[in-house]
PDB file of C-alpha atoms in Angstrom:
ATOM      1  CA  MET A   1      52.707 -35.309  65.213  1.00  0.00           C
ATOM      2  CA  ASN A   2      54.536 -33.802  62.302  1.00  0.00           C
ATOM      3  CA  LEU A   3      53.692 -30.596  60.737  1.00  0.00           C
ATOM      4  CA  ASP A   4      51.261 -31.609  58.442  1.00  0.00           C
ATOM      5  CA  GLU A   5      48.649 -33.868  60.676  1.00  0.00           C
ATOM      6  CA  MET A   6      48.946 -30.872  62.790  1.00  0.00           C
ATOM      7  CA  ASP A   7      48.358 -27.606  60.540  1.00  0.00           C
ATOM      8  CA  GLY A   8      48.295 -28.796  57.274  1.00  0.00           C
ATOM      9  CA  SER A   9      50.917 -26.692  56.229  1.00  0.00           C
ATOM     10  CA  ARG A  10      52.970 -27.085  53.043  1.00  0.00           C
ATOM     11  CA  GLU A  11      56.058 -29.120  53.627  1.00  0.00           C
ATOM     12  CA  TYR A  12      59.179 -28.813  51.691  1.00  0.00           C
ATOM     13  CA  ARG A  13      60.373 -32.439  50.995  1.00  0.00           C
ATOM     14  CA  GLY A  14      63.258 -31.804  48.777  1.00  0.00           C
ATOM     15  CA  ALA A  15      65.733 -30.052  46.795  1.00  0.00           C
ATOM     16  CA  ASN A  16      63.720 -29.998  43.894  1.00  0.00           C
ATOM     17  CA  SER A  17      60.229 -29.193  45.601  1.00  0.00           C
ATOM     18  CA  ASP A  18      58.231 -26.662  43.805  1.00  0.00           C
ATOM     19  CA  VAL A  19      58.101 -23.209  44.418  1.00  0.00           C
ATOM     20  CA  ASP A  20      54.422 -21.518  43.907  1.00  0.00           C
ATOM     21  CA  PRO A  21      53.988 -18.702  41.377  1.00  0.00           C
ATOM     22  CA  SER A  22      53.320 -16.007  44.411  1.00  0.00           C
ATOM     23  CA  VAL A  23      56.488 -16.839  45.962  1.00  0.00           C
ATOM     24  CA  VAL A  24      58.236 -17.025  42.660  1.00  0.00           C
ATOM     25  CA  ALA A  25      56.632 -13.368  41.662  1.00  0.00           C
ATOM     26  CA  GLU A  26      58.278 -11.591  44.752  1.00  0.00           C
ATOM     27  CA  LEU A  27      61.698 -12.962  44.145  1.00  0.00           C
ATOM     28  CA  ARG A  28      64.566 -11.325  42.018  1.00  0.00           C
ATOM     29  CA  PRO A  29      63.117 -10.683  38.359  1.00  0.00           C
ATOM     30  CA  GLY A  30      64.652 -12.791  36.031  1.00  0.00           C
ATOM     31  CA  CYS A  31      66.093 -15.298  38.506  1.00  0.00           C
ATOM     32  CA  ARG A  32      66.582 -18.930  38.123  1.00  0.00           C
ATOM     33  CA  ILE A  33      65.462 -21.052  41.560  1.00  0.00           C
ATOM     34  CA  LEU A  34      68.343 -23.561  42.011  1.00  0.00           C
ATOM     35  CA  CYS A  35      67.067 -25.981  44.896  1.00  0.00           C
ATOM     36  CA  THR A  36      64.429 -25.608  48.049  1.00  0.00           C
ATOM     37  CA  GLU A  37      65.500 -27.166  50.893  1.00  0.00           C
ATOM     38  CA  GLY A  38      63.714 -27.165  54.498  1.00  0.00           C
ATOM     39  CA  HIS A  39      65.730 -24.676  56.566  1.00  0.00           C
ATOM     40  CA  GLY A  40      65.424 -24.335  60.587  1.00  0.00           C
ATOM     41  CA  VAL A  41      62.946 -25.651  63.438  1.00  0.00           C
ATOM     42  CA  SER A  42      59.504 -24.205  63.981  1.00  0.00           C
ATOM     43  CA  PHE A  43      56.830 -25.866  65.899  1.00  0.00           C
ATOM     44  CA  TRP A  44      54.471 -24.091  63.787  1.00  0.00           C
ATOM     45  CA  ALA A  45      55.334 -23.987  59.799  1.00  0.00           C
ATOM     46  CA  ASN A  46      57.112 -25.338  57.342  1.00  0.00           C
ATOM     47  CA  THR A  47      60.303 -23.180  56.580  1.00  0.00           C
ATOM     48  CA  ALA A  48      62.746 -23.359  54.069  1.00  0.00           C
ATOM     49  CA  ARG A  49      65.880 -21.655  51.891  1.00  0.00           C
ATOM     50  CA  ILE A  50      65.198 -21.093  48.196  1.00  0.00           C
ATOM     51  CA  ASP A  51      68.781 -20.420  46.530  1.00  0.00           C
ATOM     52  CA  VAL A  52      68.197 -18.421  43.047  1.00  0.00           C
ATOM     53  CA  GLU A  53      70.367 -17.239  40.424  1.00  0.00           C
ATOM     54  CA  LEU A  54      70.185 -13.958  39.255  1.00  0.00           C
ATOM     55  CA  ALA A  55      69.270 -13.260  35.252  1.00  0.00           C
ATOM     56  CA  ASP A  56      73.418 -11.827  34.836  1.00  0.00           C
ATOM     57  CA  GLY A  57      73.719 -16.132  35.470  1.00  0.00           C
ATOM     58  CA  LEU A  58      76.365 -15.654  37.542  1.00  0.00           C
ATOM     59  CA  THR A  59      75.143 -14.387  41.411  1.00  0.00           C
ATOM     60  CA  GLU A  60      73.509 -16.266  43.536  1.00  0.00           C
ATOM     61  CA  GLN A  61      71.233 -15.087  46.178  1.00  0.00           C
ATOM     62  CA  SER A  62      69.089 -17.077  48.658  1.00  0.00           C
ATOM     63  CA  PHE A  63      65.468 -16.414  50.539  1.00  0.00           C
ATOM     64  CA  PHE A  64      64.176 -17.740  54.092  1.00  0.00           C
ATOM     65  CA  ILE A  65      60.170 -18.217  53.263  1.00  0.00           C
ATOM     66  CA  LYS A  66      57.785 -19.731  56.447  1.00  0.00           C
ATOM     67  CA  VAL A  67      54.614 -21.456  55.471  1.00  0.00           C
ATOM     68  CA  LEU A  68      51.302 -21.966  57.548  1.00  0.00           C
ATOM     69  CA  SER A  69      48.088 -23.306  56.388  1.00  0.00           C
ATOM     70  CA  ARG A  70      44.414 -21.830  56.988  1.00  0.00           C
ATOM     71  CA  ASP A  71      43.322 -18.772  58.904  1.00  0.00           C
ATOM     72  CA  THR A  72      45.132 -18.952  61.415  1.00  0.00           C
ATOM     73  CA  GLY A  73      48.584 -19.176  58.981  1.00  0.00           C
ATOM     74  CA  ARG A  74      47.604 -16.272  57.523  1.00  0.00           C
ATOM     75  CA  ASN A  75      47.090 -13.941  60.322  1.00  0.00           C
ATOM     76  CA  VAL A  76      50.483 -15.984  61.683  1.00  0.00           C
ATOM     77  CA  VAL A  77      52.399 -14.259  58.525  1.00  0.00           C
ATOM     78  CA  HIS A  78      50.676 -11.210  58.133  1.00  0.00           C
ATOM     79  CA  GLY A  79      51.581 -10.093  62.157  1.00  0.00           C
ATOM     80  CA  GLU A  80      55.232 -11.462  61.239  1.00  0.00           C
ATOM     81  CA  PHE A  81      55.692  -9.351  58.400  1.00  0.00           C
ATOM     82  CA  GLU A  82      54.415  -6.429  60.486  1.00  0.00           C
ATOM     83  CA  SER A  83      56.436  -7.020  63.041  1.00  0.00           C
ATOM     84  CA  MET A  84      59.578  -7.518  60.715  1.00  0.00           C
ATOM     85  CA  LYS A  85      58.708  -4.499  59.112  1.00  0.00           C
ATOM     86  CA  ALA A  86      58.564  -2.300  61.864  1.00  0.00           C
ATOM     87  CA  ILE A  87      61.853  -3.283  63.307  1.00  0.00           C
ATOM     88  CA  TYR A  88      63.643  -3.439  60.101  1.00  0.00           C
ATOM     89  CA  SER A  89      62.139   0.595  59.419  1.00  0.00           C
ATOM     90  CA  LEU A  90      64.011   1.298  62.665  1.00  0.00           C
ATOM     91  CA  GLN A  91      67.370  -1.379  62.660  1.00  0.00           C
ATOM     92  CA  PRO A  92      67.666  -2.314  59.628  1.00  0.00           C
ATOM     93  CA  ASP A  93      71.132  -4.122  60.812  1.00  0.00           C
ATOM     94  CA  PHE A  94      68.706  -6.096  63.637  1.00  0.00           C
ATOM     95  CA  VAL A  95      66.501  -8.164  61.445  1.00  0.00           C
ATOM     96  CA  PRO A  96      66.720 -10.171  58.195  1.00  0.00           C
ATOM     97  CA  LYS A  97      65.001  -7.917  55.634  1.00  0.00           C
ATOM     98  CA  PRO A  98      61.247  -8.908  55.565  1.00  0.00           C
ATOM     99  CA  ILE A  99      59.715  -8.866  51.674  1.00  0.00           C
ATOM    100  CA  VAL A 100      56.329 -10.177  51.649  1.00  0.00           C
ATOM    101  CA  TRP A 101      53.657 -11.683  53.107  1.00  0.00           C
ATOM    102  CA  GLY A 102      50.888 -13.378  50.599  1.00  0.00           C
ATOM    103  CA  THR A 103      48.648 -16.789  49.355  1.00  0.00           C
ATOM    104  CA  TYR A 104      49.817 -19.728  47.422  1.00  0.00           C
ATOM    105  CA  GLN A 105      48.112 -19.473  43.841  1.00  0.00           C
ATOM    106  CA  SER A 106      48.243 -23.239  43.883  1.00  0.00           C
ATOM    107  CA  ASP A 107      46.278 -23.235  46.934  1.00  0.00           C
ATOM    108  CA  PRO A 108      43.974 -20.560  48.952  1.00  0.00           C
ATOM    109  CA  GLU A 109      44.309 -22.019  52.173  1.00  0.00           C
ATOM    110  CA  THR A 110      48.629 -22.313  52.370  1.00  0.00           C
ATOM    111  CA  HIS A 111      50.387 -18.753  53.279  1.00  0.00           C
ATOM    112  CA  PHE A 112      53.757 -17.605  53.438  1.00  0.00           C
ATOM    113  CA  PHE A 113      56.177 -14.888  54.351  1.00  0.00           C
ATOM    114  CA  LEU A 114      59.070 -14.523  52.453  1.00  0.00           C
ATOM    115  CA  CYS A 115      62.540 -12.172  53.496  1.00  0.00           C
ATOM    116  CA  GLU A 116      65.772 -12.695  52.858  1.00  0.00           C
ATOM    117  CA  TYR A 117      68.373 -15.532  54.263  1.00  0.00           C
ATOM    118  CA  ARG A 118      70.681 -14.338  56.653  1.00  0.00           C
ATOM    119  CA  GLU A 119      73.065 -17.303  57.248  1.00  0.00           C
ATOM    120  CA  MET A 120      73.690 -17.403  60.919  1.00  0.00           C
ATOM    121  CA  THR A 121      75.931 -18.858  63.714  1.00  0.00           C
ATOM    122  CA  ASP A 122      74.812 -21.278  67.260  1.00  0.00           C
ATOM    123  CA  ASP A 123      76.458 -18.828  69.037  1.00  0.00           C
ATOM    124  CA  MET A 124      74.956 -16.544  71.694  1.00  0.00           C
ATOM    125  CA  PRO A 125      74.750 -12.858  70.642  1.00  0.00           C
ATOM    126  CA  ASP A 126      77.196 -10.203  72.699  1.00  0.00           C
ATOM    127  CA  PRO A 127      75.755  -9.322  75.858  1.00  0.00           C
ATOM    128  CA  GLU A 128      76.607  -5.342  74.893  1.00  0.00           C
ATOM    129  CA  LYS A 129      76.179  -5.360  70.930  1.00  0.00           C
ATOM    130  CA  SER A 130      72.768  -7.247  71.040  1.00  0.00           C
ATOM    131  CA  SER A 131      72.135  -4.990  74.352  1.00  0.00           C
ATOM    132  CA  ALA A 132      72.967  -1.948  72.566  1.00  0.00           C
ATOM    133  CA  GLN A 133      70.827  -2.682  69.672  1.00  0.00           C
ATOM    134  CA  LEU A 134      68.147  -3.994  71.608  1.00  0.00           C
ATOM    135  CA  ALA A 135      67.985  -0.399  73.584  1.00  0.00           C
ATOM    136  CA  LEU A 136      68.292   1.500  70.625  1.00  0.00           C
ATOM    137  CA  LEU A 137      64.944  -0.031  69.285  1.00  0.00           C
ATOM    138  CA  HIS A 138      62.976   0.527  72.403  1.00  0.00           C
ATOM    139  CA  LYS A 139      64.711   4.193  72.336  1.00  0.00           C
ATOM    140  CA  HIS A 140      63.930   5.232  69.020  1.00  0.00           C
ATOM    141  CA  SER A 141      60.610   4.033  68.443  1.00  0.00           C
ATOM    142  CA  LYS A 142      57.731   5.997  68.488  1.00  0.00           C
ATOM    143  CA  SER A 143      53.734   4.634  68.918  1.00  0.00           C
ATOM    144  CA  PRO A 144      51.966   5.766  65.681  1.00  0.00           C
ATOM    145  CA  ASN A 145      48.972   6.937  67.962  1.00  0.00           C
ATOM    146  CA  GLY A 146      50.861   7.367  71.363  1.00  0.00           C
ATOM    147  CA  LYS A 147      49.497   4.238  72.604  1.00  0.00           C
ATOM    148  CA  PHE A 148      50.070   0.673  73.641  1.00  0.00           C
ATOM    149  CA  GLY A 149      49.324  -1.807  71.029  1.00  0.00           C
ATOM    150  CA  PHE A 150      49.287  -2.837  67.382  1.00  0.00           C
ATOM    151  CA  HIS A 151      47.719  -2.342  64.238  1.00  0.00           C
ATOM    152  CA  VAL A 152      47.202  -6.192  63.219  1.00  0.00           C
ATOM    153  CA  THR A 153      47.258  -8.839  65.577  1.00  0.00           C
ATOM    154  CA  THR A 154      50.879 -10.519  66.581  1.00  0.00           C
ATOM    155  CA  TYR A 155      50.831 -14.259  67.506  1.00  0.00           C
ATOM    156  CA  SER A 156      53.363 -15.994  69.753  1.00  0.00           C
ATOM    157  CA  GLY A 157      53.615 -19.565  68.246  1.00  0.00           C
ATOM    158  CA  ASN A 158      50.132 -20.526  66.635  1.00  0.00           C
ATOM    159  CA  LEU A 159      48.426 -18.428  69.129  1.00  0.00           C
ATOM    160  CA  PRO A 160      46.735 -14.641  68.959  1.00  0.00           C
ATOM    161  CA  GLN A 161      47.616 -11.784  71.714  1.00  0.00           C
ATOM    162  CA  SER A 162      45.882  -9.290  72.538  1.00  0.00           C
ATOM    163  CA  VAL A 163      47.027  -5.985  70.759  1.00  0.00           C
ATOM    164  CA  ASP A 164      44.385  -3.425  70.912  1.00  0.00           C
ATOM    165  CA  TRP A 165      45.298   0.024  71.577  1.00  0.00           C
ATOM    166  CA  GLU A 166      44.965   1.714  75.144  1.00  0.00           C
ATOM    167  CA  ASP A 167      46.273   4.783  76.873  1.00  0.00           C
ATOM    168  CA  SER A 168      47.687   3.100  79.916  1.00  0.00           C
ATOM    169  CA  TRP A 169      49.757   0.630  79.772  1.00  0.00           C
ATOM    170  CA  GLU A 170      48.283  -1.208  82.823  1.00  0.00           C
ATOM    171  CA  THR A 171      45.075  -1.821  81.419  1.00  0.00           C
ATOM    172  CA  PHE A 172      46.601  -3.026  78.073  1.00  0.00           C
ATOM    173  CA  PHE A 173      48.713  -5.430  80.194  1.00  0.00           C
ATOM    174  CA  ALA A 174      45.583  -6.495  82.457  1.00  0.00           C
ATOM    175  CA  LYS A 175      44.134  -7.399  78.736  1.00  0.00           C
ATOM    176  CA  SER A 176      46.937  -9.069  77.611  1.00  0.00           C
ATOM    177  CA  MET A 177      47.296 -11.310  80.603  1.00  0.00           C
ATOM    178  CA  ARG A 178      43.714 -12.591  80.720  1.00  0.00           C
ATOM    179  CA  CYS A 179      43.891 -13.168  76.881  1.00  0.00           C
ATOM    180  CA  ALA A 180      46.652 -15.622  77.836  1.00  0.00           C
ATOM    181  CA  LEU A 181      44.824 -17.240  80.427  1.00  0.00           C
ATOM    182  CA  ASP A 182      41.868 -17.314  78.582  1.00  0.00           C
ATOM    183  CA  LEU A 183      43.987 -19.458  76.197  1.00  0.00           C
ATOM    184  CA  GLU A 184      45.793 -21.332  78.799  1.00  0.00           C
ATOM    185  CA  ARG A 185      42.423 -22.710  80.603  1.00  0.00           C
ATOM    186  CA  LYS A 186      40.992 -23.607  76.902  1.00  0.00           C
ATOM    187  CA  ALA A 187      43.698 -25.675  76.178  1.00  0.00           C
ATOM    188  CA  ARG A 188      44.314 -27.676  79.787  1.00  0.00           C
ATOM    189  CA  GLY A 189      41.251 -27.011  81.703  1.00  0.00           C
ATOM    190  CA  PRO A 190      39.980 -25.455  85.139  1.00  0.00           C
ATOM    191  CA  ASP A 191      42.565 -25.645  88.577  1.00  0.00           C
ATOM    192  CA  PRO A 192      40.984 -24.648  91.926  1.00  0.00           C
ATOM    193  CA  GLU A 193      43.985 -22.699  92.460  1.00  0.00           C
ATOM    194  CA  PHE A 194      42.476 -20.278  90.060  1.00  0.00           C
ATOM    195  CA  ASP A 195      39.348 -19.165  91.713  1.00  0.00           C
ATOM    196  CA  THR A 196      41.621 -17.253  93.840  1.00  0.00           C
ATOM    197  CA  LEU A 197      45.019 -16.681  92.493  1.00  0.00           C
ATOM    198  CA  ILE A 198      43.634 -15.062  89.124  1.00  0.00           C
ATOM    199  CA  PRO A 199      41.268 -12.507  91.123  1.00  0.00           C
ATOM    200  CA  THR A 200      44.122 -11.503  93.446  1.00  0.00           C
ATOM    201  CA  LEU A 201      46.471 -10.933  90.220  1.00  0.00           C
ATOM    202  CA  PHE A 202      44.083  -8.610  88.680  1.00  0.00           C
ATOM    203  CA  ASP A 203      42.073  -6.947  92.015  1.00  0.00           C
ATOM    204  CA  ARG A 204      45.866  -6.596  93.180  1.00  0.00           C
ATOM    205  CA  VAL A 205      48.973  -7.278  91.868  1.00  0.00           C
ATOM    206  CA  ILE A 206      48.766  -6.007  88.581  1.00  0.00           C
ATOM    207  CA  PRO A 207      47.256  -2.655  89.901  1.00  0.00           C
ATOM    208  CA  ARG A 208      50.091  -2.631  92.990  1.00  0.00           C
ATOM    209  CA  LEU A 209      53.344  -2.853  90.460  1.00  0.00           C
ATOM    210  CA  LEU A 210      52.093  -0.946  87.425  1.00  0.00           C
ATOM    211  CA  ARG A 211      49.786   1.648  88.257  1.00  0.00           C
ATOM    212  CA  PRO A 212      52.433   3.506  90.497  1.00  0.00           C
ATOM    213  CA  MET A 213      54.634   3.796  87.230  1.00  0.00           C
ATOM    214  CA  GLU A 214      51.560   6.064  85.397  1.00  0.00           C
ATOM    215  CA  SER A 215      51.044   7.491  88.964  1.00  0.00           C
ATOM    216  CA  GLU A 216      52.081  11.019  90.734  1.00  0.00           C
ATOM    217  CA  GLY A 217      53.516  12.547  87.203  1.00  0.00           C
ATOM    218  CA  ARG A 218      55.053   9.119  86.163  1.00  0.00           C
ATOM    219  CA  SER A 219      54.483   7.973  82.610  1.00  0.00           C
ATOM    220  CA  VAL A 220      55.424   5.226  80.250  1.00  0.00           C
ATOM    221  CA  LYS A 221      56.339   5.460  77.074  1.00  0.00           C
ATOM    222  CA  PRO A 222      55.180   3.062  74.554  1.00  0.00           C
ATOM    223  CA  SER A 223      58.489   1.282  72.944  1.00  0.00           C
ATOM    224  CA  LEU A 224      58.008  -1.041  70.097  1.00  0.00           C
ATOM    225  CA  VAL A 225      59.216  -4.804  71.650  1.00  0.00           C
ATOM    226  CA  HIS A 226      60.393  -8.147  69.711  1.00  0.00           C
ATOM    227  CA  GLY A 227      57.615 -10.095  72.154  1.00  0.00           C
ATOM    228  CA  ASP A 228      58.928 -13.250  71.764  1.00  0.00           C
ATOM    229  CA  LEU A 229      62.937 -12.896  72.610  1.00  0.00           C
ATOM    230  CA  TRP A 230      63.932 -15.895  73.517  1.00  0.00           C
ATOM    231  CA  TYR A 231      67.548 -17.022  72.769  1.00  0.00           C
ATOM    232  CA  ALA A 232      66.056 -19.474  69.443  1.00  0.00           C
ATOM    233  CA  ASN A 233      64.606 -16.294  68.178  1.00  0.00           C
ATOM    234  CA  SER A 234      68.793 -14.684  67.852  1.00  0.00           C
ATOM    235  CA  GLY A 235      71.842 -15.288  66.036  1.00  0.00           C
ATOM    236  CA  ILE A 236      74.424 -14.142  64.775  1.00  0.00           C
ATOM    237  CA  ASP A 237      75.261 -13.220  61.066  1.00  0.00           C
ATOM    238  CA  ALA A 238      78.055 -15.508  60.037  1.00  0.00           C
ATOM    239  CA  ASP A 239      79.248 -13.002  57.880  1.00  0.00           C
ATOM    240  CA  THR A 240      79.250  -9.639  59.490  1.00  0.00           C
ATOM    241  CA  GLY A 241      79.047 -10.721  63.274  1.00  0.00           C
ATOM    242  CA  THR A 242      76.323  -8.775  64.129  1.00  0.00           C
ATOM    243  CA  SER A 243      73.490  -9.752  66.044  1.00  0.00           C
ATOM    244  CA  LEU A 244      70.023 -10.526  64.850  1.00  0.00           C
ATOM    245  CA  VAL A 245      66.517 -11.489  65.944  1.00  0.00           C
ATOM    246  CA  PHE A 246      63.703 -13.034  64.037  1.00  0.00           C
ATOM    247  CA  ASP A 247      60.503 -14.922  64.231  1.00  0.00           C
ATOM    248  CA  ALA A 248      58.943 -11.452  65.846  1.00  0.00           C
ATOM    249  CA  CYS A 249      55.211 -10.647  67.407  1.00  0.00           C
ATOM    250  CA  CYS A 250      55.206  -7.301  67.892  1.00  0.00           C
ATOM    251  CA  PHE A 251      53.342  -4.666  69.917  1.00  0.00           C
ATOM    252  CA  TYR A 252      53.924  -1.221  71.707  1.00  0.00           C
ATOM    253  CA  ALA A 253      54.799  -1.878  75.481  1.00  0.00           C
ATOM    254  CA  HIS A 254      56.406  -0.859  78.184  1.00  0.00           C
ATOM    255  CA  ASN A 255      60.208  -1.689  77.240  1.00  0.00           C
ATOM    256  CA  GLU A 256      60.769  -3.817  80.109  1.00  0.00           C
ATOM    257  CA  TYR A 257      58.026  -6.138  79.309  1.00  0.00           C
ATOM    258  CA  GLU A 258      60.619  -7.505  76.800  1.00  0.00           C
ATOM    259  CA  PHE A 259      62.884  -9.220  79.439  1.00  0.00           C
ATOM    260  CA  GLY A 260      59.714 -11.284  80.910  1.00  0.00           C
ATOM    261  CA  GLN A 261      60.918 -13.489  78.427  1.00  0.00           C
ATOM    262  CA  TRP A 262      64.166 -13.707  79.724  1.00  0.00           C
ATOM    263  CA  MET A 263      63.225 -14.525  83.760  1.00  0.00           C
ATOM    264  CA  PRO A 264      62.480 -18.144  83.064  1.00  0.00           C
ATOM    265  CA  ALA A 265      65.536 -20.774  84.167  1.00  0.00           C
ATOM    266  CA  CYS A 266      65.690 -22.166  80.603  1.00  0.00           C
ATOM    267  CA  ASN A 267      66.548 -18.896  78.674  1.00  0.00           C
ATOM    268  CA  LYS A 268      70.026 -17.891  77.953  1.00  0.00           C
ATOM    269  CA  PHE A 269      69.822 -14.394  78.373  1.00  0.00           C
ATOM    270  CA  GLY A 270      70.954 -14.279  81.734  1.00  0.00           C
ATOM    271  CA  ALA A 271      72.487 -11.116  83.881  1.00  0.00           C
ATOM    272  CA  ALA A 272      74.767 -10.289  81.686  1.00  0.00           C
ATOM    273  CA  TYR A 273      72.435  -8.923  79.043  1.00  0.00           C
ATOM    274  CA  LEU A 274      70.653  -6.798  81.726  1.00  0.00           C
ATOM    275  CA  THR A 275      73.506  -5.139  83.242  1.00  0.00           C
ATOM    276  CA  ALA A 276      74.410  -4.512  79.635  1.00  0.00           C
ATOM    277  CA  TYR A 277      70.994  -2.971  78.783  1.00  0.00           C
ATOM    278  CA  ARG A 278      70.798  -0.906  81.858  1.00  0.00           C
ATOM    279  CA  SER A 279      74.275   0.762  80.657  1.00  0.00           C
ATOM    280  CA  HIS A 280      71.674   2.136  77.878  1.00  0.00           C
ATOM    281  CA  MET A 281      68.533   2.525  79.287  1.00  0.00           C
ATOM    282  CA  GLN A 282      67.346   3.366  82.688  1.00  0.00           C
ATOM    283  CA  ILE A 283      65.624   1.504  85.245  1.00  0.00           C
ATOM    284  CA  SER A 284      61.584   2.807  84.899  1.00  0.00           C
ATOM    285  CA  PRO A 285      60.538   4.413  88.544  1.00  0.00           C
ATOM    286  CA  PRO A 286      59.561   3.205  90.762  1.00  0.00           C
ATOM    287  CA  GLU A 287      63.295   1.315  90.875  1.00  0.00           C
ATOM    288  CA  GLU A 288      61.823  -0.733  93.617  1.00  0.00           C
ATOM    289  CA  ASP A 289      59.200  -2.400  92.168  1.00  0.00           C
ATOM    290  CA  TYR A 290      61.600  -3.704  88.969  1.00  0.00           C
ATOM    291  CA  GLN A 291      61.792  -6.939  89.889  1.00  0.00           C
ATOM    292  CA  GLY A 292      58.536  -7.325  90.805  1.00  0.00           C
ATOM    293  CA  ARG A 293      57.544  -5.967  87.603  1.00  0.00           C
ATOM    294  CA  LEU A 294      59.598  -8.489  85.733  1.00  0.00           C
ATOM    295  CA  ASP A 295      58.408 -11.594  87.645  1.00  0.00           C
ATOM    296  CA  LEU A 296      54.834  -9.761  86.788  1.00  0.00           C
ATOM    297  CA  TYR A 297      56.035  -9.963  82.666  1.00  0.00           C
ATOM    298  CA  LYS A 298      57.567 -13.365  83.520  1.00  0.00           C
ATOM    299  CA  LEU A 299      53.992 -14.406  84.617  1.00  0.00           C
ATOM    300  CA  ARG A 300      52.658 -13.407  81.001  1.00  0.00           C
ATOM    301  CA  PHE A 301      55.208 -15.020  78.947  1.00  0.00           C
ATOM    302  CA  ASN A 302      54.716 -18.487  81.156  1.00  0.00           C
ATOM    303  CA  THR A 303      51.374 -18.377  80.781  1.00  0.00           C
ATOM    304  CA  HIS A 304      50.904 -18.303  77.446  1.00  0.00           C
ATOM    305  CA  VAL A 305      53.882 -21.011  76.687  1.00  0.00           C
ATOM    306  CA  SER A 306      51.223 -23.183  78.986  1.00  0.00           C
ATOM    307  CA  ALA A 307      48.903 -22.484  76.645  1.00  0.00           C
ATOM    308  CA  LEU A 308      51.057 -23.528  73.804  1.00  0.00           C
ATOM    309  CA  PHE A 309      52.169 -26.454  74.897  1.00  0.00           C
ATOM    310  CA  PRO A 310      49.589 -28.129  76.969  1.00  0.00           C
ATOM    311  CA  GLU A 311      50.965 -31.885  77.342  1.00  0.00           C
ATOM    312  CA  ASN A 312      53.734 -30.587  79.426  1.00  0.00           C
ATOM    313  CA  GLU A 313      52.502 -30.712  82.971  1.00  0.00           C
ATOM    314  CA  THR A 314      55.430 -29.160  84.085  1.00  0.00           C
ATOM    315  CA  LEU A 315      54.396 -25.558  82.432  1.00  0.00           C
ATOM    316  CA  ARG A 316      51.285 -25.074  84.455  1.00  0.00           C
ATOM    317  CA  ASP A 317      53.210 -26.080  87.773  1.00  0.00           C
ATOM    318  CA  GLN A 318      55.303 -23.207  86.386  1.00  0.00           C
ATOM    319  CA  MET A 319      52.730 -20.858  85.468  1.00  0.00           C
ATOM    320  CA  LEU A 320      50.768 -21.174  88.910  1.00  0.00           C
ATOM    321  CA  GLY A 321      54.346 -21.112  90.841  1.00  0.00           C
ATOM    322  CA  ASP A 322      54.709 -17.464  89.827  1.00  0.00           C
ATOM    323  CA  LEU A 323      50.885 -17.202  90.316  1.00  0.00           C
ATOM    324  CA  ARG A 324      51.516 -18.109  94.005  1.00  0.00           C
ATOM    325  CA  ASP A 325      54.791 -15.936  94.262  1.00  0.00           C
ATOM    326  CA  LEU A 326      53.468 -12.647  93.029  1.00  0.00           C
ATOM    327  CA  ALA A 327      50.104 -12.745  95.305  1.00  0.00           C
ATOM    328  CA  ALA A 328      51.960 -13.638  98.293  1.00  0.00           C
ATOM    329  CA  ARG A 329      54.495 -10.762  97.800  1.00  0.00           C
ATOM    330  CA  TYR A 330      51.828  -8.005  96.192  1.00  0.00           C
ATOM    331  CA  GLY A 331      48.602  -9.643  97.480  1.00  0.00           C
TER     332      GLY A 331
END
């Protein structure tokens, strides 16, 4: 199934593809488009690089565009723009500069996200440098209202996340987890084990692991998280050698939530990255629950991924395995 069949996105099919006037209006004034060509890989969108010649007739510049369609596509690009803008405002050297999101003039059902183009290598980022940047993002970010959540709905893949504002991290996470489970069951159907595992998760496991962080005088700082920081959403700037992240779906969360995405075996952000991060940010108290919290956060990511790819039976097996393990340890 190609992207057009899946979501009706506008695909960039060659070097001379037309660029919609709404996109042209957001490029540099007086520039001349040299070519557009598909760039990068996305399960949900069409992505391309736009090369232009600036008004001086001498300088060239490149942009990156992501295109999706219909209401979901509009919400996806809006959420990504706001996410990247939030990170860029704090760490401008950590993400490509977001420029705009909008709708095609030629087709009101087609929507785009535009940012600067950064040439990247396929190497993994340096653990120390990238973890230091991530720690700065978590440390220096400040929720605008002191709560957990985000001001627009953000999407991991083409599925929404629950980001309504909440005072309590336990309450916010439980709502986010329920949203992911609802999406997963909608995509795959019921499973008999859910009847016992899901009540145990919400009645016992989540309170056991998250409530202590907000008890006995402890509190959790809402930190801006990337939201989907697996290795394919990171890279190294080919010109500067700095670590970059992209495809963000942000919200304000417990900073350790970020590492739930690092727990699955398929991820390349291994122990060296966690160790480097902990040299900049201490483990949240109570420290003895640290691994349990990360496994709980891993469940949240694995559940969402199972909803995204329902044709892959292994993903539900992984999610059920996480549920069984957490129920056995904390239920």
